[in-house]
PDB file of C-alpha atoms in Angstrom:
ATOM      1  CA  MET A   1      58.217 130.600  80.086  1.00 86.00           C
ATOM      2  CA  THR A   2      57.521 128.203  83.008  1.00 94.00           C
ATOM      3  CA  GLN A   3      60.106 125.875  84.386  1.00 95.00           C
ATOM      4  CA  GLY A   4      58.843 122.115  85.460  1.00 96.00           C
ATOM      5  CA  ASN A   5      60.561 119.351  87.105  1.00 96.00           C
ATOM      6  CA  LYS A   6      60.590 115.924  87.529  1.00 96.00           C
ATOM      7  CA  THR A   7      62.210 113.088  89.431  1.00 96.00           C
ATOM      8  CA  LEU A   8      61.992 109.461  89.081  1.00 95.00           C
ATOM      9  CA  HIS A   9      63.277 106.173  90.615  1.00 93.00           C
ATOM     10  CA  MET A  10      64.201 104.014  87.762  1.00 89.00           C
ATOM     11  CA  MET A  11      66.551 101.963  85.704  1.00 86.00           C
ATOM     12  CA  GLY A  12      68.906 101.687  88.854  1.00 81.00           C
ATOM     13  CA  THR A  13      69.435 105.514  89.268  1.00 88.00           C
ATOM     14  CA  VAL A  14      67.650 108.853  89.968  1.00 92.00           C
ATOM     15  CA  ILE A  15      66.129 110.626  87.007  1.00 96.00           C
ATOM     16  CA  GLU A  16      65.825 114.043  86.713  1.00 97.00           C
ATOM     17  CA  LEU A  17      63.665 116.028  84.061  1.00 97.00           C
ATOM     18  CA  THR A  18      63.930 119.858  83.883  1.00 97.00           C
ATOM     19  CA  VAL A  19      61.992 121.514  80.841  1.00 97.00           C
ATOM     20  CA  GLU A  20      61.099 125.393  80.106  1.00 96.00           C
ATOM     21  CA  HIS A  21      57.647 125.630  78.268  1.00 97.00           C
ATOM     22  CA  ASP A  22      54.702 127.549  78.399  1.00 95.00           C
ATOM     23  CA  ASP A  23      53.002 124.355  79.924  1.00 96.00           C
ATOM     24  CA  PRO A  24      55.748 121.757  81.021  1.00 97.00           C
ATOM     25  CA  GLU A  25      53.673 119.312  83.008  1.00 97.00           C
ATOM     26  CA  PRO A  26      52.265 117.154  80.420  1.00 97.00           C
ATOM     27  CA  ILE A  27      55.719 117.354  78.511  1.00 98.00           C
ATOM     28  CA  LEU A  28      57.130 115.920  81.996  1.00 98.00           C
ATOM     29  CA  VAL A  29      54.054 113.376  82.324  1.00 97.00           C
ATOM     30  CA  GLU A  30      54.787 112.067  78.773  1.00 98.00           C
ATOM     31  CA  ALA A  31      58.459 111.918  79.009  1.00 98.00           C
ATOM     32  CA  SER A  32      57.998 109.766  82.353  1.00 97.00           C
ATOM     33  CA  ARG A  33      55.546 107.478  80.348  1.00 97.00           C
ATOM     34  CA  ARG A  34      57.849 107.138  77.612  1.00 96.00           C
ATOM     35  CA  LEU A  35      60.947 106.433  79.657  1.00 96.00           C
ATOM     36  CA  LYS A  36      58.995 103.924  81.770  1.00 94.00           C
ATOM     37  CA  SER A  37      57.937 102.092  78.230  1.00 93.00           C
ATOM     38  CA  TYR A  38      61.564 102.345  77.005  1.00 93.00           C
ATOM     39  CA  GLU A  39      62.665 100.573  80.275  1.00 90.00           C
ATOM     40  CA  VAL A  40      60.041  97.649  80.310  1.00 87.00           C
ATOM     41  CA  ARG A  41      60.850  97.029  76.833  1.00 92.00           C
ATOM     42  CA  PHE A  42      64.793  97.533  76.850  1.00 93.00           C
ATOM     43  CA  SER A  43      65.658  95.929  80.089  1.00 89.00           C
ATOM     44  CA  ALA A  44      67.822  92.689  80.586  1.00 85.00           C
ATOM     45  CA  ASN A  45      66.715  92.221  83.720  1.00 83.00           C
ATOM     46  CA  ASP A  46      63.048  92.187  83.775  1.00 86.00           C
ATOM     47  CA  PRO A  47      62.085  88.770  82.268  1.00 88.00           C
ATOM     48  CA  THR A  48      58.698  89.983  80.450  1.00 90.00           C
ATOM     49  CA  SER A  49      60.874  92.456  78.558  1.00 93.00           C
ATOM     50  CA  GLU A  50      60.867  92.585  74.727  1.00 95.00           C
ATOM     51  CA  LEU A  51      64.803  92.316  74.865  1.00 96.00           C
ATOM     52  CA  ASN A  52      64.233  89.167  76.865  1.00 95.00           C
ATOM     53  CA  LEU A  53      61.863  87.508  74.549  1.00 96.00           C
ATOM     54  CA  ILE A  54      65.101  87.559  72.012  1.00 97.00           C
ATOM     55  CA  ASN A  55      67.019  86.143  74.701  1.00 97.00           C
ATOM     56  CA  ARG A  56      64.740  83.357  76.080  1.00 96.00           C
ATOM     57  CA  ASN A  57      64.380  82.436  72.171  1.00 98.00           C
ATOM     58  CA  ALA A  58      68.336  82.309  71.959  1.00 98.00           C
ATOM     59  CA  GLY A  59      69.035  78.966  69.794  1.00 98.00           C
ATOM     60  CA  LYS A  60      65.814  78.624  68.725  1.00 98.00           C
ATOM     61  CA  LYS A  61      64.232  80.994  66.343  1.00 98.00           C
ATOM     62  CA  GLU A  62      64.162  84.643  65.652  1.00 98.00           C
ATOM     63  CA  VAL A  63      62.070  87.076  67.359  1.00 98.00           C
ATOM     64  CA  CYS A  64      60.519  90.386  65.387  1.00 97.00           C
ATOM     65  CA  VAL A  65      60.724  93.391  67.538  1.00 97.00           C
ATOM     66  CA  SER A  66      59.660  96.614  67.650  1.00 95.00           C
ATOM     67  CA  SER A  67      61.430  99.221  65.432  1.00 95.00           C
ATOM     68  CA  ASP A  68      63.453 101.354  67.817  1.00 94.00           C
ATOM     69  CA  LEU A  69      64.754  98.103  69.798  1.00 96.00           C
ATOM     70  CA  TYR A  70      65.951  96.571  66.341  1.00 97.00           C
ATOM     71  CA  GLN A  71      67.890  99.748  65.603  1.00 97.00           C
ATOM     72  CA  LEU A  72      69.492  99.523  68.776  1.00 97.00           C
ATOM     73  CA  ILE A  73      70.179  96.533  68.229  1.00 98.00           C
ATOM     74  CA  LYS A  74      71.874  96.979  64.960  1.00 98.00           C
ATOM     75  CA  ILE A  75      73.486 100.003  66.271  1.00 98.00           C
ATOM     76  CA  GLY A  76      75.413  97.968  69.061  1.00 98.00           C
ATOM     77  CA  LYS A  77      76.434  95.178  66.948  1.00 98.00           C
ATOM     78  CA  LYS A  78      78.040  97.594  64.248  1.00 98.00           C
ATOM     79  CA  HIS A  79      80.178  98.845  67.168  1.00 97.00           C
ATOM     80  CA  SER A  80      80.703  95.464  69.185  1.00 97.00           C
ATOM     81  CA  CYS A  81      82.144  93.776  65.628  1.00 97.00           C
ATOM     82  CA  GLN A  82      84.930  96.749  65.250  1.00 95.00           C
ATOM     83  CA  PRO A  83      88.257  95.618  65.376  1.00 92.00           C
ATOM     84  CA  ASN A  84      89.782  96.376  69.614  1.00 90.00           C
ATOM     85  CA  SER A  85      86.224  97.899  70.562  1.00 94.00           C
ATOM     86  CA  ARG A  86      85.458  97.086  74.488  1.00 95.00           C
ATOM     87  CA  LEU A  87      81.545  97.386  73.808  1.00 96.00           C
ATOM     88  CA  ASN A  88      80.160  93.954  73.118  1.00 97.00           C
ATOM     89  CA  ILE A  89      76.512  93.656  73.678  1.00 97.00           C
ATOM     90  CA  ALA A  90      76.361  90.107  73.426  1.00 97.00           C
ATOM     91  CA  ILE A  91      78.358  90.186  76.805  1.00 96.00           C
ATOM     92  CA  GLY A  92      74.599  89.456  78.536  1.00 95.00           C
ATOM     93  CA  PRO A  93      75.829  86.096  79.971  1.00 96.00           C
ATOM     94  CA  LEU A  94      78.784  87.284  81.784  1.00 95.00           C
ATOM     95  CA  VAL A  95      77.238  90.434  83.517  1.00 93.00           C
ATOM     96  CA  GLN A  96      74.185  88.229  84.657  1.00 92.00           C
ATOM     97  CA  ALA A  97      76.927  85.850  86.028  1.00 92.00           C
ATOM     98  CA  TRP A  98      78.433  89.219  87.997  1.00 91.00           C
ATOM     99  CA  ARG A  99      75.427  90.929  88.511  1.00 89.00           C
ATOM    100  CA  ILE A 100      77.700  93.621  90.231  1.00 83.00           C
ATOM    101  CA  GLY A 101      75.058  96.500  91.280  1.00 80.00           C
ATOM    102  CA  PHE A 102      72.577  94.200  92.241  1.00 81.00           C
ATOM    103  CA  ASN A 103      72.014  92.572  95.725  1.00 85.00           C
ATOM    104  CA  ASP A 104      73.267  88.993  94.541  1.00 87.00           C
ATOM    105  CA  ALA A 105      76.333  89.894  93.079  1.00 86.00           C
ATOM    106  CA  ARG A 106      78.952  87.113  93.313  1.00 92.00           C
ATOM    107  CA  VAL A 107      82.519  86.145  91.541  1.00 90.00           C
ATOM    108  CA  PRO A 108      82.018  83.472  88.855  1.00 92.00           C
ATOM    109  CA  THR A 109      84.625  80.441  88.893  1.00 94.00           C
ATOM    110  CA  PRO A 110      87.017  80.892  86.090  1.00 94.00           C
ATOM    111  CA  GLU A 111      85.435  77.792  84.498  1.00 96.00           C
ATOM    112  CA  GLU A 112      82.308  79.263  84.467  1.00 96.00           C
ATOM    113  CA  ILE A 113      83.884  82.601  82.875  1.00 96.00           C
ATOM    114  CA  THR A 114      85.447  80.672  80.324  1.00 96.00           C
ATOM    115  CA  THR A 115      82.469  78.642  79.447  1.00 96.00           C
ATOM    116  CA  LEU A 116      80.515  82.066  79.042  1.00 96.00           C
ATOM    117  CA  LEU A 117      82.894  83.851  77.127  1.00 96.00           C
ATOM    118  CA  SER A 118      82.271  81.471  74.468  1.00 96.00           C
ATOM    119  CA  LEU A 119      78.559  82.754  74.489  1.00 97.00           C
ATOM    120  CA  THR A 120      79.471  86.241  73.839  1.00 97.00           C
ATOM    121  CA  ASP A 121      80.425  86.669  69.971  1.00 97.00           C
ATOM    122  CA  PRO A 122      78.528  89.362  68.751  1.00 98.00           C
ATOM    123  CA  ASN A 123      78.928  88.056  65.113  1.00 98.00           C
ATOM    124  CA  GLN A 124      76.492  85.169  66.466  1.00 98.00           C
ATOM    125  CA  ILE A 125      73.732  87.946  66.373  1.00 98.00           C
ATOM    126  CA  VAL A 126      71.632  87.709  63.302  1.00 98.00           C
ATOM    127  CA  LEU A 127      69.241  90.601  62.029  1.00 98.00           C
ATOM    128  CA  ASN A 128      66.691  90.435  59.286  1.00 98.00           C
ATOM    129  CA  GLU A 129      66.161  93.748  58.177  1.00 97.00           C
ATOM    130  CA  GLN A 130      62.900  93.246  56.048  1.00 97.00           C
ATOM    131  CA  ARG A 131      61.251  91.628  59.190  1.00 97.00           C
ATOM    132  CA  GLN A 132      62.824  93.913  61.714  1.00 97.00           C
ATOM    133  CA  ALA A 133      63.969  90.402  63.401  1.00 98.00           C
ATOM    134  CA  VAL A 134      66.819  89.308  65.686  1.00 98.00           C
ATOM    135  CA  TYR A 135      67.990  85.729  66.199  1.00 98.00           C
ATOM    136  CA  LEU A 136      70.855  84.563  68.719  1.00 98.00           C
ATOM    137  CA  THR A 137      72.408  81.411  66.769  1.00 98.00           C
ATOM    138  CA  ARG A 138      73.536  79.666  70.013  1.00 97.00           C
ATOM    139  CA  GLN A 139      71.049  78.630  73.375  1.00 97.00           C
ATOM    140  CA  GLN A 140      72.175  80.844  76.653  1.00 97.00           C
ATOM    141  CA  MET A 141      73.086  83.943  74.159  1.00 98.00           C
ATOM    142  CA  ALA A 142      71.950  87.109  75.658  1.00 97.00           C
ATOM    143  CA  ILE A 143      72.021  90.521  74.483  1.00 97.00           C
ATOM    144  CA  ASP A 144      72.862  93.399  76.803  1.00 95.00           C
ATOM    145  CA  LEU A 145      71.915  96.878  75.937  1.00 95.00           C
ATOM    146  CA  GLY A 146      72.712  98.549  79.497  1.00 89.00           C
ATOM    147  CA  SER A 147      75.951 100.167  77.716  1.00 90.00           C
ATOM    148  CA  LEU A 148      73.922 101.899  75.243  1.00 95.00           C
ATOM    149  CA  ALA A 149      70.188 102.224  76.271  1.00 94.00           C
ATOM    150  CA  LYS A 150      69.984 105.562  78.449  1.00 94.00           C
ATOM    151  CA  GLY A 151      72.172 107.353  75.689  1.00 96.00           C
ATOM    152  CA  TYR A 152      69.467 106.008  73.275  1.00 96.00           C
ATOM    153  CA  PHE A 153      66.346 106.937  75.513  1.00 96.00           C
ATOM    154  CA  ALA A 154      68.004 110.372  75.802  1.00 97.00           C
ATOM    155  CA  ASP A 155      67.936 111.322  72.101  1.00 97.00           C
ATOM    156  CA  LEU A 156      64.566 110.044  71.738  1.00 96.00           C
ATOM    157  CA  LEU A 157      63.483 112.674  74.591  1.00 97.00           C
ATOM    158  CA  VAL A 158      65.422 115.556  72.807  1.00 98.00           C
ATOM    159  CA  SER A 159      63.742 115.002  69.451  1.00 97.00           C
ATOM    160  CA  TYR A 160      60.093 114.513  71.632  1.00 98.00           C
ATOM    161  CA  PHE A 161      61.199 118.173  73.260  1.00 98.00           C
ATOM    162  CA  LYS A 162      62.152 119.541  69.949  1.00 97.00           C
ATOM    163  CA  GLU A 163      58.362 118.652  68.802  1.00 97.00           C
ATOM    164  CA  MET A 164      56.815 119.780  71.468  1.00 97.00           C
ATOM    165  CA  ASN A 165      59.036 123.370  71.104  1.00 97.00           C
ATOM    166  CA  VAL A 166      60.252 123.108  74.628  1.00 97.00           C
ATOM    167  CA  ASP A 167      62.629 126.067  74.844  1.00 96.00           C
ATOM    168  CA  SER A 168      65.680 124.275  76.887  1.00 97.00           C
ATOM    169  CA  ALA A 169      65.804 121.479  78.835  1.00 98.00           C
ATOM    170  CA  LEU A 170      68.114 119.113  81.428  1.00 97.00           C
ATOM    171  CA  ILE A 171      67.988 115.460  80.916  1.00 98.00           C
ATOM    172  CA  ASN A 172      70.089 113.494  83.745  1.00 96.00           C
ATOM    173  CA  LEU A 173      69.679 109.916  83.623  1.00 94.00           C
ATOM    174  CA  GLY A 174      72.355 109.111  86.237  1.00 85.00           C
ATOM    175  CA  GLY A 175      75.921 109.076  84.555  1.00 78.00           C
ATOM    176  CA  ASN A 176      74.059 110.416  81.530  1.00 93.00           C
ATOM    177  CA  LEU A 177      73.648 114.337  81.269  1.00 96.00           C
ATOM    178  CA  VAL A 178      71.615 116.302  78.085  1.00 98.00           C
ATOM    179  CA  VAL A 179      71.812 119.837  78.297  1.00 98.00           C
ATOM    180  CA  TYR A 180      69.267 121.055  75.498  1.00 98.00           C
ATOM    181  CA  GLY A 181      68.620 124.943  74.298  1.00 97.00           C
ATOM    182  CA  PRO A 182      69.684 127.951  76.489  1.00 96.00           C
ATOM    183  CA  CYS A 183      70.236 127.452  80.605  1.00 95.00           C
ATOM    184  CA  PRO A 184      67.222 129.770  81.281  1.00 92.00           C
ATOM    185  CA  SER A 185      69.289 131.099  84.758  1.00 90.00           C
ATOM    186  CA  ARG A 186      72.876 132.547  82.879  1.00 92.00           C
ATOM    187  CA  GLN A 187      72.798 135.263  80.952  1.00 91.00           C
ATOM    188  CA  THR A 188      75.417 133.524  78.728  1.00 93.00           C
ATOM    189  CA  GLY A 189      72.943 130.785  77.800  1.00 94.00           C
ATOM    190  CA  MET A 190      75.909 128.005  78.223  1.00 97.00           C
ATOM    191  CA  TRP A 191      75.239 125.224  80.959  1.00 97.00           C
ATOM    192  CA  LYS A 192      77.584 124.975  83.718  1.00 95.00           C
ATOM    193  CA  ILE A 193      78.550 121.042  84.133  1.00 95.00           C
ATOM    194  CA  GLY A 194      80.666 119.718  86.571  1.00 94.00           C
ATOM    195  CA  ILE A 195      83.100 116.511  85.894  1.00 93.00           C
ATOM    196  CA  GLN A 196      82.699 114.621  89.318  1.00 88.00           C
ATOM    197  CA  ASP A 197      86.032 113.758  91.132  1.00 88.00           C
ATOM    198  CA  PRO A 198      85.848 110.104  90.846  1.00 85.00           C
ATOM    199  CA  LYS A 199      87.537 109.953  94.488  1.00 82.00           C
ATOM    200  CA  ALA A 200      85.151 112.280  96.486  1.00 79.00           C
ATOM    201  CA  SER A 201      81.631 112.165  97.380  1.00 78.00           C
ATOM    202  CA  ARG A 202      79.368 113.437  94.975  1.00 77.00           C
ATOM    203  CA  ASN A 203      79.022 117.069  93.590  1.00 78.00           C
ATOM    204  CA  GLN A 204      82.833 117.607  94.308  1.00 86.00           C
ATOM    205  CA  TYR A 205      84.080 118.513  90.709  1.00 90.00           C
ATOM    206  CA  LEU A 206      87.771 118.198  89.190  1.00 90.00           C
ATOM    207  CA  LEU A 207      86.845 120.798  85.794  1.00 92.00           C
ATOM    208  CA  THR A 208      83.625 122.323  84.992  1.00 94.00           C
ATOM    209  CA  LEU A 209      82.680 122.927  81.202  1.00 96.00           C
ATOM    210  CA  GLN A 210      80.406 125.451  79.256  1.00 96.00           C
ATOM    211  CA  LEU A 211      78.094 123.768  77.161  1.00 95.00           C
ATOM    212  CA  MET A 212      74.911 124.017  75.282  1.00 96.00           C
ATOM    213  CA  ASN A 213      72.937 121.063  72.834  1.00 97.00           C
ATOM    214  CA  HIS A 214      75.301 118.564  74.222  1.00 97.00           C
ATOM    215  CA  SER A 215      75.353 114.936  76.246  1.00 97.00           C
ATOM    216  CA  ILE A 216      77.697 114.342  78.659  1.00 97.00           C
ATOM    217  CA  VAL A 217      78.275 110.704  79.377  1.00 96.00           C
ATOM    218  CA  THR A 218      80.776 109.301  82.444  1.00 93.00           C
ATOM    219  CA  SER A 219      81.524 105.737  83.040  1.00 90.00           C
ATOM    220  CA  GLY A 220      83.773 105.184  86.152  1.00 86.00           C
ATOM    221  CA  ILE A 221      85.168 102.348  88.204  1.00 80.00           C
ATOM    222  CA  TYR A 222      84.001 104.130  91.300  1.00 71.00           C
ATOM    223  CA  GLU A 223      80.259 103.699  90.722  1.00 69.00           C
ATOM    224  CA  ARG A 224      79.249  99.971  91.340  1.00 71.00           C
ATOM    225  CA  GLN A 225      81.654  97.368  93.393  1.00 76.00           C
ATOM    226  CA  LEU A 226      81.360  93.938  94.543  1.00 84.00           C
ATOM    227  CA  ILE A 227      83.644  93.529  97.548  1.00 84.00           C
ATOM    228  CA  SER A 228      84.475  89.595  97.768  1.00 83.00           C
ATOM    229  CA  LYS A 229      86.819  88.182 100.295  1.00 81.00           C
ATOM    230  CA  GLY A 230      88.678  91.359 100.744  1.00 82.00           C
ATOM    231  CA  LYS A 231      89.013  91.875  96.983  1.00 84.00           C
ATOM    232  CA  SER A 232      87.361  94.726  95.290  1.00 83.00           C
ATOM    233  CA  TYR A 233      85.453  94.551  91.724  1.00 83.00           C
ATOM    234  CA  HIS A 234      84.156  97.182  89.575  1.00 83.00           C
ATOM    235  CA  HIS A 235      81.118  96.680  86.880  1.00 83.00           C
ATOM    236  CA  ILE A 236      82.833  97.484  83.812  1.00 88.00           C
ATOM    237  CA  LEU A 237      83.955  93.816  82.477  1.00 92.00           C
ATOM    238  CA  ASP A 238      86.478  93.617  79.624  1.00 91.00           C
ATOM    239  CA  PRO A 239      84.878  91.579  77.065  1.00 93.00           C
ATOM    240  CA  GLN A 240      87.848  89.576  76.068  1.00 93.00           C
ATOM    241  CA  THR A 241      88.557  88.091  79.616  1.00 94.00           C
ATOM    242  CA  GLY A 242      85.190  88.221  81.108  1.00 93.00           C
ATOM    243  CA  TYR A 243      86.790  89.796  84.332  1.00 92.00           C
ATOM    244  CA  PRO A 244      86.599  93.657  85.608  1.00 90.00           C
ATOM    245  CA  ALA A 245      88.643  95.735  83.050  1.00 89.00           C
ATOM    246  CA  LYS A 246      92.480  96.410  84.425  1.00 89.00           C
ATOM    247  CA  THR A 247      93.100 100.245  84.072  1.00 88.00           C
ATOM    248  CA  ASP A 248      94.418 103.006  85.641  1.00 89.00           C
ATOM    249  CA  VAL A 249      91.450 104.931  84.107  1.00 93.00           C
ATOM    250  CA  ALA A 250      88.845 106.182  87.281  1.00 92.00           C
ATOM    251  CA  SER A 251      86.395 107.754  84.757  1.00 93.00           C
ATOM    252  CA  LEU A 252      85.950 108.745  81.377  1.00 96.00           C
ATOM    253  CA  THR A 253      83.513 111.282  79.906  1.00 96.00           C
ATOM    254  CA  ILE A 254      82.496 111.699  76.567  1.00 97.00           C
ATOM    255  CA  LEU A 255      81.085 114.972  74.902  1.00 97.00           C
ATOM    256  CA  SER A 256      78.981 114.775  72.096  1.00 98.00           C
ATOM    257  CA  LYS A 257      75.943 116.000  70.267  1.00 97.00           C
ATOM    258  CA  ARG A 258      74.135 112.961  70.481  1.00 97.00           C
ATOM    259  CA  SER A 259      74.173 110.962  73.893  1.00 98.00           C
ATOM    260  CA  LEU A 260      74.236 107.408  72.461  1.00 97.00           C
ATOM    261  CA  ASP A 261      77.858 108.284  70.688  1.00 98.00           C
ATOM    262  CA  GLY A 262      78.773 109.425  74.392  1.00 97.00           C
ATOM    263  CA  GLU A 263      77.462 105.922  75.170  1.00 96.00           C
ATOM    264  CA  ILE A 264      79.177 104.007  72.349  1.00 97.00           C
ATOM    265  CA  TRP A 265      82.342 105.912  72.842  1.00 97.00           C
ATOM    266  CA  THR A 266      82.801 105.526  76.860  1.00 96.00           C
ATOM    267  CA  THR A 267      82.058 101.833  76.172  1.00 95.00           C
ATOM    268  CA  ARG A 268      84.509 101.125  73.401  1.00 96.00           C
ATOM    269  CA  LEU A 269      87.403 103.164  74.959  1.00 96.00           C
ATOM    270  CA  PHE A 270      86.798 102.060  78.557  1.00 94.00           C
ATOM    271  CA  GLY A 271      89.599 100.167  79.720  1.00 91.00           C
ATOM    272  CA  LYS A 272      92.388 101.032  76.951  1.00 93.00           C
ATOM    273  CA  LYS A 273      95.518 102.995  78.151  1.00 93.00           C
ATOM    274  CA  LYS A 274      94.926 106.897  78.867  1.00 95.00           C
ATOM    275  CA  GLU A 275      97.062 107.924  75.533  1.00 95.00           C
ATOM    276  CA  GLU A 276      95.317 105.028  73.518  1.00 95.00           C
ATOM    277  CA  ILE A 277      91.779 106.775  74.541  1.00 96.00           C
ATOM    278  CA  LEU A 278      93.065 110.392  73.786  1.00 97.00           C
ATOM    279  CA  GLN A 279      94.678 109.725  70.449  1.00 96.00           C
ATOM    280  CA  GLU A 280      91.601 107.585  69.083  1.00 96.00           C
ATOM    281  CA  LEU A 281      89.300 110.709  70.531  1.00 97.00           C
ATOM    282  CA  ASN A 282      91.329 113.109  68.535  1.00 97.00           C
ATOM    283  CA  SER A 283      90.916 111.337  65.359  1.00 96.00           C
ATOM    284  CA  LEU A 284      86.846 111.146  65.661  1.00 96.00           C
ATOM    285  CA  LYS A 285      84.764 114.197  64.594  1.00 94.00           C
ATOM    286  CA  GLU A 286      82.800 116.030  67.182  1.00 93.00           C
ATOM    287  CA  ILE A 287      83.659 113.422  69.939  1.00 97.00           C
ATOM    288  CA  ASP A 288      85.576 114.822  72.905  1.00 97.00           C
ATOM    289  CA  GLY A 289      86.659 113.063  76.043  1.00 97.00           C
ATOM    290  CA  ILE A 290      88.102 113.827  79.332  1.00 97.00           C
ATOM    291  CA  VAL A 291      90.265 110.590  81.122  1.00 97.00           C
ATOM    292  CA  ILE A 292      90.785 110.883  84.763  1.00 95.00           C
ATOM    293  CA  THR A 293      93.281 108.216  86.179  1.00 94.00           C
ATOM    294  CA  THR A 294      93.229 106.572  89.604  1.00 90.00           C
ATOM    295  CA  ASP A 295      95.812 108.835  90.926  1.00 90.00           C
ATOM    296  CA  GLU A 296      93.704 111.744  89.823  1.00 89.00           C
ATOM    297  CA  GLU A 297      95.170 112.974  86.817  1.00 94.00           C
ATOM    298  CA  VAL A 298      93.271 115.094  84.607  1.00 95.00           C
ATOM    299  CA  SER A 299      93.945 114.996  80.328  1.00 96.00           C
ATOM    300  CA  TYR A 300      91.421 115.641  77.579  1.00 96.00           C
ATOM    301  CA  SER A 301      91.119 115.759  74.011  1.00 97.00           C
ATOM    302  CA  ASP A 302      91.898 118.576  71.899  1.00 96.00           C
ATOM    303  CA  GLY A 303      88.689 119.907  71.372  1.00 95.00           C
ATOM    304  CA  ILE A 304      87.635 119.988  75.269  1.00 96.00           C
ATOM    305  CA  LYS A 305      89.665 123.104  75.560  1.00 93.00           C
ATOM    306  CA  HIS A 306      86.522 125.029  73.601  1.00 92.00           C
ATOM    307  CA  PHE A 307      84.464 124.009  76.604  1.00 94.00           C
ATOM    308  CA  LEU A 308      86.608 125.225  79.744  1.00 90.00           C
TER     309      LEU A 308
END
């Protein structure tokens, strides 16, 4: 077996792919091509993307889309419409108003936020299964899949690697990590993954996990910030208020078999109190999590003990 590595700068982050295979290079080239294709089609920030075609036709007409984009929107709508979910794929107008993480980030006025909140009802995303079509019922509505897309892409890459009989792989999409197959450099075959200390520089860990065939997704308020008039705003918006979520949770890490599940649950739960998060995680099958508070208290769901 030969190890191949590829580093890409896209999706606003650094992406690292590692595969063990007899001939890794063509697989990495194709994986890179697929990621670029997904980004072009699923991006809310690219005016030419397939997703933006839906948004540009809001309040006008339905748009038929590719099957994978339709499926992700369908999954996103389902989880956005659940009671007390902090995930809302219809939050696009607010994300575009704040633009945290971009050079033109700003603090919208209270009046603007009130107006935009009225455009973020996920029930107004109308899906037509037969035609694989999406219709936003009101003008200026906008779907944003930023909270789900990387997990979906990672799962698609794992499926491709399985098809190509890749022996093992590591997919790092920046805050979203997947370890597939046995770790080639460790006798146990388990990958050793560190959980970042939110207050420290990169690669400073508060605990480490032993994993195989798992996804690790982390959301944190420390990654992207906007400083305006001496006040700091993080990028995780509360879909109820339209402002960055008020929380004492600095980071939430979800372990799951599928990376998309990790994205869903970090977003659905981030912004809730630590006790609520842990209670909900303990009620879910094969979904576990680690909560790190702003005062660096580390708590985790019952299932995490198996991975320490």
